[in-house]
Amino acid sequence: MSMEFIEALGEIERDKGIAKDVLIEAIEAALISSYKRNFNTAQNVRVDINRNTGLIKVYARKTVVDEVLDPRLEIAIDAARSINPHYQIEDIAEIEVTPRDFGRIAAQTAKQVVTQRIREAERGLIYHAYVDKEQDIVTGIIQRIDMRNLYVDLGKVEAALPLTELMPTDKFKQGDRVKSYITKVENTSKGPQIILSRTHPGLLKRLFELEVPEIFDGTVEIRSVAREAGFRSKIAVHSRADEVDPIGSCVGQKGVRVQTIVNELKGEKIDIVRWSDAVEEYVANALSPSKVLEVIVFEAEKMARVIVPDYQLSLAIGIKGQNARLAAKLTGWKIDIKSETQAEQEYGRPRTEGDAMHQDSVTID
């Protein structure tokens, strides 16, 4: 080891952010193993690297005793005091045992340790950079595709986008740019592992936060999101300022804001509804685009019975129950939908279309 090597460690500290003392301590620990392996010894040793000159010394550490039973681990009191007159019984005496050709072994070991620590530090920096982006959107380029994943180059790291996390309408090939949502960041032995998704409801929420300034600054709040990726989504919004229309803010002038999101999601339909702390109103809004005549709430069961005009029944339920299912996910309430005729026959509650509840929502195709 030399002064040049110590100076090189200083440069690594400045460039990579790895403390020089941390590197030297790691090298010292590795050199202990190298010494025992190369010189076939079981004795206790300590390696010391001079922080200024780079000079390396190896010391055997032996317990001071009256009678030596194991010369590898013990030293007689008289021999110990010939090294240092202050040694007492049970003290640990250190005797220099630096081998003549230890410098070559030290250089190889130091190089391996420093390389490994730099790699670990770079992985750590990448991990900490992306763990803060968990539940955020990233854009990358598809590098390769196998039977399970698309591998997306994010710049300093490659992320995995499982095929199960693609929307049915997604058709990507190598070299395509893709916008995805980070669902998980893990620090593994092979480096940071980043998992992406295109189906997560968080993707829709973050897209609205990016496209709608009123959401980004907190004036408009997203209260709930329900999504069947690639087909239809519902998003409930609320304005903290009376003069700001939450639905209008999300739609944008001539629908430009929401249309950007629809395009990114390959034509996924989006229902934007006004959130309300009144369950009846919220459930009615959530069933958009269907008209609702009445909502009857059963608090104990957390269930809402909804009555709709006869001709709106299929629209309220949706294809394969999709509209009702998304409305239930959005509100967190079980929803039982009845037509006006069914309600009259079962519960004796006649209604007319003119009595339809006011609903505040918009559907974007």
Coordinates of N, CA and C in Angstrom, one line a residue, residues 130-359:
Y130 N -34.8 5.9 -5.9 CA -36.0 5.3 -6.5 C -37.0 5.0 -5.4
V131 N -36.5 4.7 -4.1 CA -37.5 4.4 -3.1 C -38.3 5.6 -2.7
D132 N -37.8 6.8 -3.0 CA -38.5 8.0 -2.8 C -39.5 8.2 -3.9
K133 N -39.4 7.5 -5.0 CA -40.3 7.6 -6.1 C -41.4 6.5 -6.1
E134 N -41.4 5.7 -5.1 CA -42.4 4.7 -5.0 C -43.8 5.3 -5.0
Q135 N -44.7 4.8 -5.7 CA -46.0 5.4 -5.9 C -46.0 6.6 -6.7
D136 N -45.0 6.7 -7.6 CA -44.9 7.8 -8.6 C -44.8 7.2 -10.0
I137 N -44.9 8.1 -11.0 CA -44.8 7.7 -12.4 C -43.4 7.9 -12.9
V138 N -42.9 7.0 -13.7 CA -41.6 7.1 -14.4 C -41.8 6.8 -15.9
T139 N -41.0 7.3 -16.7 CA -41.0 7.0 -18.1 C -39.6 6.4 -18.5
G140 N -39.7 5.3 -19.2 CA -38.5 4.6 -19.7 C -38.6 4.0 -21.0
I141 N -37.6 3.3 -21.5 CA -37.6 2.7 -22.8 C -37.5 1.2 -22.6
I142 N -38.3 0.4 -23.3 CA -38.3 -1.0 -23.2 C -37.1 -1.6 -23.8
Q143 N -36.3 -2.3 -23.0 CA -35.0 -2.9 -23.5 C -35.2 -4.3 -24.0
R144 N -36.0 -5.1 -23.3 CA -36.1 -6.5 -23.7 C -37.4 -7.0 -23.2
I145 N -37.9 -8.1 -23.7 CA -39.1 -8.7 -23.3 C -38.9 -10.2 -23.1
D146 N -39.4 -10.8 -22.0 CA -39.4 -12.3 -21.9 C -40.8 -12.8 -21.6
M147 N -40.9 -14.0 -21.2 CA -42.2 -14.6 -21.0 C -43.0 -14.0 -19.8
R148 N -42.3 -13.3 -18.9 CA -42.9 -12.8 -17.7 C -42.9 -11.3 -17.6
N149 N -41.9 -10.6 -18.1 CA -41.7 -9.2 -17.9 C -41.3 -8.4 -19.2
L150 N -41.6 -7.1 -19.1 CA -41.0 -6.1 -20.0 C -39.9 -5.5 -19.1
Y151 N -38.7 -5.3 -19.6 CA -37.6 -4.7 -18.8 C -37.4 -3.3 -19.4
V152 N -37.6 -2.3 -18.5 CA -37.6 -0.9 -18.8 C -36.4 -0.2 -18.3
D153 N -35.7 0.4 -19.2 CA -34.5 1.2 -18.9 C -34.9 2.6 -18.4
L154 N -34.6 2.8 -17.1 CA -35.0 4.1 -16.5 C -33.8 5.1 -16.4
G155 N -32.7 4.7 -17.0 CA -31.5 5.5 -17.0 C -30.4 4.9 -16.3
K156 N -30.4 4.9 -15.0 CA -29.4 4.3 -14.2 C -29.7 2.9 -13.7
V157 N -31.0 2.4 -13.9 CA -31.4 1.1 -13.5 C -32.4 0.6 -14.4
E158 N -32.5 -0.7 -14.4 CA -33.5 -1.4 -15.2 C -34.7 -1.9 -14.3
A159 N -35.9 -1.6 -14.7 CA -37.1 -2.0 -13.9 C -37.9 -3.0 -14.6
A160 N -38.6 -3.8 -13.9 CA -39.5 -4.9 -14.4 C -40.9 -4.5 -14.5
L161 N -41.5 -4.6 -15.6 CA -43.0 -4.4 -15.8 C -43.6 -5.7 -16.1
P162 N -44.2 -6.4 -15.1 CA -44.7 -7.7 -15.4 C -45.8 -7.7 -16.4
L163 N -45.9 -8.7 -17.2 CA -47.0 -8.8 -18.3 C -48.4 -8.7 -17.6
T164 N -48.5 -9.2 -16.4 CA -49.8 -9.2 -15.7 C -50.2 -7.8 -15.3
E165 N -49.2 -6.9 -15.3 CA -49.5 -5.5 -15.0 C -49.7 -4.6 -16.2
L166 N -49.8 -5.2 -17.4 CA -50.1 -4.4 -18.6 C -51.7 -4.4 -18.8
M167 N -52.1 -3.3 -19.3 CA -53.6 -3.2 -19.7 C -53.8 -4.1 -20.9
P168 N -55.0 -4.6 -21.1 CA -55.4 -5.4 -22.2 C -55.1 -4.7 -23.5
T169 N -55.2 -3.3 -23.5 CA -55.0 -2.5 -24.7 C -53.5 -2.2 -25.0
D170 N -52.6 -2.5 -24.1 CA -51.2 -2.2 -24.2 C -50.6 -3.1 -25.3
K171 N -49.9 -2.5 -26.2 CA -49.1 -3.3 -27.2 C -47.8 -2.6 -27.4
F172 N -46.8 -3.1 -26.7 CA -45.4 -2.5 -26.7 C -44.4 -3.5 -27.4
K173 N -43.4 -2.9 -27.9 CA -42.3 -3.6 -28.5 C -41.0 -3.0 -28.0
Q174 N -39.9 -3.7 -28.2 CA -38.6 -3.2 -27.8 C -38.3 -1.8 -28.5
G175 N -37.8 -0.9 -27.6 CA -37.5 0.5 -28.1 C -38.6 1.4 -27.8
D176 N -39.8 1.0 -27.5 CA -41.0 1.9 -27.2 C -40.7 2.6 -25.9
R177 N -41.2 3.8 -25.8 CA -41.2 4.5 -24.5 C -42.5 4.2 -23.8
V178 N -42.4 4.0 -22.5 CA -43.6 3.6 -21.7 C -43.7 4.3 -20.4
K179 N -44.8 4.8 -20.0 CA -45.1 5.5 -18.8 C -45.7 4.5 -17.8
S180 N -45.1 4.3 -16.6 CA -45.6 3.3 -15.7 C -45.6 3.9 -14.3
Y181 N -46.2 3.1 -13.4 CA -46.3 3.5 -12.0 C -45.5 2.5 -11.1
I182 N -44.6 3.1 -10.3 CA -43.7 2.3 -9.4 C -44.5 1.8 -8.2
T183 N -44.7 0.4 -8.2 CA -45.4 -0.2 -7.1 C -44.5 -0.6 -5.9
K184 N -43.3 -1.0 -6.3 CA -42.4 -1.6 -5.2 C -40.9 -1.3 -5.6
V185 N -40.2 -0.9 -4.6 CA -38.7 -0.8 -4.7 C -38.1 -1.6 -3.6
E186 N -37.2 -2.6 -3.9 CA -36.6 -3.4 -2.9 C -35.1 -3.4 -3.1
N187 N -34.4 -3.4 -2.0 CA -32.9 -3.5 -2.1 C -32.4 -4.9 -1.9
T188 N -32.1 -5.6 -3.0 CA -31.7 -7.0 -3.0 C -30.2 -7.1 -3.1
S189 N -29.7 -8.4 -2.9 CA -28.3 -8.6 -3.0 C -27.8 -8.4 -4.4
K190 N -28.6 -8.4 -5.4 CA -28.2 -8.1 -6.8 C -28.5 -6.6 -7.2
G191 N -28.8 -5.8 -6.2 CA -29.1 -4.4 -6.5 C -30.5 -4.1 -6.3
P192 N -30.9 -2.8 -6.6 CA -32.3 -2.4 -6.4 C -33.2 -3.1 -7.4
Q193 N -34.3 -3.6 -7.0 CA -35.3 -4.2 -7.8 C -36.6 -3.3 -7.8
I194 N -36.9 -2.8 -9.0 CA -38.1 -1.9 -9.2 C -39.2 -2.6 -10.0
I195 N -40.4 -2.6 -9.4 CA -41.5 -3.2 -10.1 C -42.5 -2.1 -10.5
L196 N -42.9 -2.2 -11.8 CA -43.8 -1.2 -12.4 C -45.2 -1.8 -12.6
S197 N -46.1 -0.9 -12.9 CA -47.5 -1.3 -13.2 C -48.1 -0.3 -14.1
R198 N -49.0 -0.8 -15.0 CA -49.8 0.0 -15.9 C -51.3 -0.1 -15.5
T199 N -51.6 -1.1 -14.6 CA -53.0 -1.3 -14.2 C -53.4 -0.7 -12.8
H200 N -52.4 -0.3 -12.1 CA -52.6 0.2 -10.7 C -53.5 1.4 -10.7
P201 N -54.5 1.5 -9.8 CA -55.3 2.8 -9.7 C -54.4 4.0 -9.4
G202 N -53.3 3.8 -8.8 CA -52.4 4.9 -8.5 C -51.9 5.6 -9.8
L203 N -51.8 4.8 -10.9 CA -51.3 5.4 -12.2 C -52.3 6.5 -12.6
L204 N -53.6 6.2 -12.5 CA -54.7 7.1 -12.9 C -54.6 8.4 -12.0
K205 N -54.5 8.1 -10.7 CA -54.4 9.3 -9.8 C -53.2 10.2 -10.0
R206 N -52.1 9.6 -10.3 CA -50.9 10.4 -10.5 C -51.0 11.1 -11.9
L207 N -51.6 10.5 -12.9 CA -51.8 11.2 -14.1 C -52.6 12.5 -14.0
F208 N -53.7 12.4 -13.2 CA -54.5 13.5 -12.9 C -53.8 14.6 -12.1
E209 N -52.9 14.2 -11.2 CA -52.1 15.1 -10.4 C -51.1 15.9 -11.3
L210 N -50.6 15.2 -12.3 CA -49.7 15.8 -13.3 C -50.4 16.7 -14.3
E211 N -51.6 16.4 -14.7 CA -52.3 17.1 -15.7 C -53.1 18.2 -15.2
V212 N -53.6 18.1 -13.9 CA -54.5 19.1 -13.4 C -53.8 20.0 -12.3
P213 N -53.5 21.2 -12.6 CA -52.8 22.1 -11.6 C -53.6 22.2 -10.3
E214 N -54.9 22.2 -10.4 CA -55.7 22.4 -9.2 C -55.5 21.2 -8.2
I215 N -55.3 20.0 -8.8 CA -55.0 18.8 -8.0 C -53.6 18.9 -7.4
F216 N -52.7 19.3 -8.3 CA -51.3 19.4 -7.9 C -51.1 20.3 -6.7
D217 N -51.8 21.5 -6.7 CA -51.6 22.5 -5.7 C -52.6 22.2 -4.5
G218 N -53.4 21.2 -4.5 CA -54.2 20.9 -3.4 C -55.6 21.5 -3.4
T219 N -55.9 22.4 -4.3 CA -57.2 23.0 -4.4 C -58.3 22.0 -4.6
V220 N -58.1 21.1 -5.5 CA -59.0 20.0 -5.8 C -58.3 18.7 -5.3
E221 N -59.1 17.9 -4.6 CA -58.6 16.7 -4.0 C -59.2 15.4 -4.6
I222 N -58.4 14.4 -4.9 CA -58.9 13.1 -5.3 C -59.3 12.3 -4.1
R223 N -60.5 12.0 -3.9 CA -61.0 11.3 -2.7 C -60.9 9.7 -2.9
S224 N -61.2 9.3 -4.1 CA -61.2 7.9 -4.3 C -61.1 7.6 -5.8
V225 N -60.5 6.4 -6.1 CA -60.3 5.9 -7.5 C -60.7 4.5 -7.5
A226 N -61.5 4.1 -8.6 CA -61.8 2.7 -8.8 C -61.5 2.5 -10.3
R227 N -60.8 1.3 -10.6 CA -60.3 1.2 -11.9 C -60.4 -0.3 -12.4
E228 N -60.9 -0.5 -13.6 CA -60.7 -1.8 -14.3 C -59.9 -1.4 -15.6
A229 N -58.6 -1.6 -15.4 CA -57.6 -1.0 -16.3 C -57.9 -1.4 -17.8
G230 N -57.8 -0.4 -18.7 CA -58.1 -0.7 -20.1 C -59.5 -0.6 -20.5
F231 N -60.4 -0.6 -19.5 CA -61.8 -0.5 -19.9 C -62.5 0.7 -19.3
R232 N -62.6 0.8 -18.0 CA -63.3 2.0 -17.4 C -62.8 2.3 -16.0
S233 N -62.8 3.5 -15.7 CA -62.4 4.0 -14.3 C -63.4 5.0 -13.8
K234 N -63.4 5.1 -12.5 CA -64.2 6.2 -11.9 C -63.3 6.9 -10.9
I235 N -63.4 8.2 -10.8 CA -62.6 9.0 -9.9 C -63.5 10.0 -9.2
A236 N -63.4 10.1 -7.9 CA -64.2 11.0 -7.1 C -63.4 12.2 -6.7
V237 N -63.8 13.4 -7.0 CA -63.1 14.6 -6.7 C -63.9 15.6 -5.8
H238 N -63.1 16.4 -5.1 CA -63.7 17.4 -4.2 C -62.9 18.6 -4.2
S239 N -63.6 19.8 -4.2 CA -62.9 21.1 -4.2 C -62.9 21.7 -2.8
R240 N -61.7 22.1 -2.4 CA -61.6 22.8 -1.1 C -62.0 24.3 -1.2
A241 N -62.2 24.8 -2.4 CA -62.6 26.2 -2.6 C -63.9 26.2 -3.3
D242 N -64.9 26.9 -2.8 CA -66.2 26.9 -3.3 C -66.3 27.4 -4.7
E243 N -65.4 28.3 -5.1 CA -65.4 28.9 -6.4 C -64.8 28.0 -7.5
V244 N -64.2 26.9 -7.1 CA -63.5 26.0 -8.1 C -64.4 24.8 -8.3
D245 N -64.7 24.5 -9.6 CA -65.5 23.4 -9.9 C -64.5 22.2 -10.1
P246 N -64.6 21.2 -9.2 CA -63.6 20.1 -9.3 C -63.7 19.3 -10.6
I247 N -64.9 19.1 -11.1 CA -65.1 18.3 -12.3 C -64.6 19.1 -13.5
G248 N -65.0 20.3 -13.6 CA -64.5 21.2 -14.7 C -63.0 21.3 -14.7
S249 N -62.4 21.4 -13.5 CA -60.9 21.4 -13.5 C -60.3 20.2 -14.0
C250 N -60.8 19.0 -13.8 CA -60.3 17.8 -14.2 C -60.5 17.6 -15.7
V251 N -61.6 18.1 -16.2 CA -61.9 17.9 -17.7 C -61.1 18.9 -18.5
G252 N -61.0 20.1 -18.0 CA -60.2 21.1 -18.7 C -60.9 21.7 -19.9
Q253 N -60.4 22.8 -20.4 CA -61.1 23.5 -21.5 C -61.2 22.6 -22.7
K254 N -62.4 22.4 -23.2 CA -62.7 21.5 -24.4 C -62.2 20.1 -24.1
G255 N -62.1 19.7 -22.8 CA -61.7 18.4 -22.4 C -60.3 18.0 -22.6
V256 N -59.4 19.0 -22.8 CA -58.0 18.7 -23.2 C -57.3 18.0 -22.1
R257 N -57.5 18.3 -20.8 CA -56.8 17.7 -19.7 C -57.1 16.2 -19.6
V258 N -58.4 15.9 -19.5 CA -58.7 14.5 -19.3 C -58.5 13.7 -20.6
Q259 N -58.5 14.3 -21.8 CA -58.3 13.6 -23.0 C -56.8 13.2 -23.1
T260 N -55.9 14.0 -22.5 CA -54.5 13.6 -22.5 C -54.3 12.3 -21.7
I261 N -55.1 12.2 -20.6 CA -55.0 11.0 -19.7 C -55.6 9.8 -20.4
V262 N -56.8 10.0 -21.1 CA -57.4 9.0 -21.8 C -56.5 8.4 -22.9
N263 N -55.8 9.3 -23.6 CA -54.9 8.9 -24.6 C -53.7 8.0 -24.1
E264 N -53.2 8.5 -22.9 CA -52.1 7.7 -22.3 C -52.6 6.3 -21.9
L265 N -53.9 6.2 -21.5 CA -54.5 4.9 -21.1 C -55.2 4.2 -22.2
K266 N -54.8 4.5 -23.4 CA -55.2 3.8 -24.6 C -56.8 3.8 -24.8
G267 N -57.4 4.9 -24.5 CA -58.8 5.0 -24.7 C -59.7 4.5 -23.5
E268 N -59.1 4.3 -22.3 CA -59.9 3.9 -21.2 C -60.9 4.9 -20.8
K269 N -62.2 4.5 -20.6 CA -63.3 5.5 -20.3 C -63.1 5.9 -18.9
I270 N -63.3 7.2 -18.6 CA -63.2 7.7 -17.2 C -64.4 8.5 -16.8
D271 N -65.0 8.1 -15.7 CA -66.1 8.8 -15.1 C -65.6 9.7 -14.0
I272 N -65.8 11.0 -14.1 CA -65.3 11.9 -13.1 C -66.6 12.4 -12.3
V273 N -66.6 12.1 -11.0 CA -67.8 12.4 -10.2 C -67.4 13.2 -9.0
R274 N -68.4 14.0 -8.5 CA -68.2 14.8 -7.4 C -68.4 14.0 -6.1
W275 N -67.3 14.1 -5.3 CA -67.4 13.4 -4.0 C -68.4 14.2 -3.1
S276 N -69.1 13.5 -2.2 CA -70.0 14.1 -1.2 C -69.9 13.3 0.1
D277 N -70.0 14.0 1.2 CA -70.1 13.3 2.5 C -71.5 12.8 2.8
A278 N -72.4 13.1 1.9 CA -73.8 12.6 2.0 C -73.8 11.3 1.1
V279 N -74.0 10.2 1.8 CA -73.9 8.9 1.1 C -74.8 8.8 -0.1
E280 N -76.1 9.3 0.1 CA -77.1 9.2 -1.0 C -76.6 9.9 -2.2
E281 N -76.1 11.1 -2.0 CA -75.6 11.9 -3.2 C -74.4 11.3 -3.8
Y282 N -73.5 10.8 -3.0 CA -72.2 10.2 -3.5 C -72.5 8.9 -4.3
V283 N -73.3 8.1 -3.8 CA -73.7 6.8 -4.5 C -74.4 7.2 -5.8
A284 N -75.3 8.1 -5.8 CA -76.0 8.5 -7.0 C -75.0 9.1 -8.1
N285 N -74.0 9.9 -7.6 CA -73.0 10.4 -8.5 C -72.1 9.3 -9.1
A286 N -71.8 8.3 -8.2 CA -70.9 7.2 -8.6 C -71.5 6.4 -9.7
L287 N -72.8 6.3 -9.8 CA -73.4 5.4 -10.8 C -73.5 6.1 -12.2
S288 N -72.9 7.3 -12.3 CA -72.9 8.0 -13.6 C -72.4 7.0 -14.6
P289 N -72.9 7.0 -15.9 CA -73.8 8.0 -16.4 C -75.3 7.7 -16.3
S290 N -75.7 6.7 -15.4 CA -77.1 6.4 -15.2 C -77.8 7.5 -14.3
K291 N -79.1 7.7 -14.6 CA -79.9 8.6 -13.8 C -80.3 7.8 -12.6
V292 N -80.5 8.4 -11.4 CA -80.9 7.8 -10.2 C -82.1 8.5 -9.7
L293 N -83.2 7.7 -9.3 CA -84.4 8.3 -8.7 C -84.3 8.4 -7.2
E294 N -83.7 7.4 -6.6 CA -83.7 7.4 -5.1 C -82.6 6.5 -4.6
V295 N -82.0 6.9 -3.5 CA -81.0 6.1 -2.8 C -81.4 5.9 -1.4
I296 N -81.5 4.7 -1.0 CA -81.9 4.3 0.4 C -80.7 3.7 1.1
V297 N -80.3 4.3 2.2 CA -79.1 3.8 2.9 C -79.4 2.9 4.1
F298 N -78.7 1.8 4.2 CA -78.8 0.9 5.3 C -77.4 0.9 6.0
E299 N -77.3 1.8 7.0 CA -76.0 2.0 7.7 C -75.4 0.8 8.2
A300 N -76.2 -0.1 8.9 CA -75.7 -1.3 9.6 C -75.0 -2.2 8.6
E301 N -75.6 -2.4 7.4 CA -75.0 -3.3 6.4 C -74.1 -2.6 5.5
K302 N -73.9 -1.3 5.7 CA -73.2 -0.4 4.7 C -73.6 -0.7 3.3
M303 N -74.9 -0.7 3.1 CA -75.5 -1.0 1.8 C -76.4 0.1 1.4
A304 N -76.4 0.4 0.1 CA -77.3 1.4 -0.5 C -78.2 0.7 -1.5
R305 N -79.5 0.9 -1.4 CA -80.5 0.4 -2.4 C -80.7 1.6 -3.3
V306 N -80.5 1.4 -4.6 CA -80.6 2.5 -5.6 C -81.8 2.2 -6.5
I307 N -82.7 3.1 -6.7 CA -83.8 3.0 -7.7 C -83.5 3.8 -8.9
V308 N -83.6 3.2 -10.1 CA -83.4 3.9 -11.3 C -84.6 3.8 -12.2
P309 N -84.8 4.7 -13.2 CA -85.8 4.5 -14.2 C -85.7 3.1 -14.9
D310 N -86.8 2.6 -15.3 CA -86.8 1.2 -15.9 C -85.8 1.2 -17.1
Y311 N -85.8 2.2 -17.9 CA -84.9 2.2 -19.1 C -83.5 2.4 -18.8
Q312 N -83.2 2.8 -17.6 CA -81.8 3.1 -17.2 C -81.2 1.9 -16.4
L313 N -81.9 0.8 -16.2 CA -81.4 -0.3 -15.4 C -80.2 -0.9 -15.9
S314 N -80.2 -1.2 -17.2 CA -79.0 -1.9 -17.8 C -77.8 -0.9 -17.8
L315 N -78.1 0.4 -18.0 CA -77.0 1.4 -18.0 C -76.4 1.5 -16.6
A316 N -77.2 1.5 -15.6 CA -76.8 1.6 -14.2 C -75.9 0.4 -13.8
I317 N -76.3 -0.8 -14.2 CA -75.6 -2.0 -13.9 C -74.3 -2.1 -14.7
G318 N -74.4 -1.7 -16.0 CA -73.3 -1.8 -16.9 C -73.0 -3.1 -17.5
I319 N -72.2 -3.2 -18.5 CA -71.8 -4.4 -19.2 C -71.2 -5.4 -18.2
K320 N -71.8 -6.5 -18.0 CA -71.3 -7.5 -17.0 C -71.1 -7.0 -15.6
G321 N -72.0 -6.0 -15.3 CA -72.0 -5.4 -14.0 C -70.9 -4.4 -13.7
Q322 N -70.2 -4.0 -14.7 CA -69.0 -3.1 -14.5 C -69.3 -1.8 -13.9
N323 N -70.4 -1.1 -14.3 CA -70.7 0.2 -13.7 C -71.0 0.1 -12.2
A324 N -71.9 -0.8 -11.9 CA -72.2 -1.0 -10.5 C -71.0 -1.4 -9.7
R325 N -70.2 -2.3 -10.2 CA -69.0 -2.8 -9.5 C -68.0 -1.7 -9.2
L326 N -67.8 -0.8 -10.2 CA -66.9 0.3 -10.0 C -67.4 1.3 -9.0
A327 N -68.7 1.5 -9.1 CA -69.4 2.5 -8.2 C -69.2 2.0 -6.7
A328 N -69.4 0.7 -6.5 CA -69.2 0.1 -5.2 C -67.8 0.2 -4.7
K329 N -66.8 0.0 -5.6 CA -65.4 0.1 -5.2 C -65.1 1.6 -4.9
L330 N -65.7 2.5 -5.7 CA -65.4 3.9 -5.5 C -65.9 4.4 -4.1
T331 N -67.1 4.0 -3.8 CA -67.8 4.5 -2.6 C -67.5 3.7 -1.3
G332 N -67.1 2.4 -1.5 CA -66.9 1.6 -0.4 C -68.2 1.0 0.2
W333 N -69.3 1.2 -0.6 CA -70.7 0.7 -0.2 C -71.1 -0.4 -1.1
K334 N -71.8 -1.4 -0.5 CA -72.5 -2.3 -1.4 C -73.7 -1.6 -2.0
I335 N -73.9 -1.9 -3.3 CA -75.0 -1.2 -4.0 C -76.0 -2.2 -4.6
D336 N -77.2 -2.1 -4.3 CA -78.3 -3.0 -4.8 C -79.2 -2.1 -5.7
I337 N -79.2 -2.4 -7.0 CA -79.9 -1.5 -8.0 C -81.2 -2.2 -8.4
K338 N -82.3 -1.4 -8.3 CA -83.6 -1.8 -8.7 C -84.2 -0.8 -9.7
S339 N -84.9 -1.4 -10.6 CA -85.7 -0.5 -11.5 C -86.9 0.1 -10.8
E340 N -87.4 1.1 -11.4 CA -88.6 1.8 -10.8 C -89.8 0.8 -10.6
T341 N -90.0 -0.1 -11.6 CA -91.1 -1.1 -11.6 C -90.8 -2.1 -10.5
Q342 N -89.5 -2.6 -10.4 CA -89.2 -3.6 -9.4 C -89.4 -3.0 -8.0
A343 N -89.0 -1.7 -7.8 CA -89.1 -1.1 -6.5 C -90.6 -1.0 -6.1
E344 N -91.4 -0.6 -7.1 CA -92.8 -0.5 -6.8 C -93.5 -1.8 -6.4
Q345 N -93.1 -2.8 -7.1 CA -93.6 -4.2 -6.9 C -93.2 -4.7 -5.5
E346 N -91.9 -4.5 -5.2 CA -91.3 -5.1 -4.0 C -91.5 -4.3 -2.8
Y347 N -91.4 -3.0 -2.9 CA -91.4 -2.1 -1.8 C -92.6 -1.1 -1.8
G348 N -93.4 -1.0 -2.9 CA -94.5 -0.1 -3.0 C -94.0 1.3 -2.9
R349 N -92.9 1.6 -3.7 CA -92.3 3.0 -3.8 C -92.4 3.5 -5.2
P350 N -93.6 4.0 -5.6 CA -93.7 4.5 -7.0 C -92.9 5.8 -7.1
R351 N -92.2 6.0 -8.2 CA -91.5 7.3 -8.5 C -91.8 7.7 -9.9
T352 N -91.5 8.9 -10.3 CA -91.6 9.3 -11.7 C -90.2 9.9 -12.1
E353 N -90.0 9.9 -13.4 CA -88.7 10.3 -13.9 C -88.4 11.8 -13.5
G354 N -89.4 12.5 -13.3 CA -89.3 14.0 -13.0 C -88.7 14.1 -11.6
D355 N -88.8 13.0 -10.8 CA -88.3 13.1 -9.4 C -86.8 12.7 -9.3
A356 N -86.2 12.5 -10.5 CA -84.8 12.0 -10.5 C -83.9 12.9 -9.6
M357 N -82.9 12.3 -8.9 CA -82.0 13.0 -8.1 C -81.0 13.8 -8.9
H358 N -80.6 15.0 -8.4 CA -79.5 15.7 -9.1 C -78.2 15.0 -8.9
Q359 N -77.5 14.8 -10.1 CA -76.2 14.1 -10.0 C -75.2 15.0 -10.7

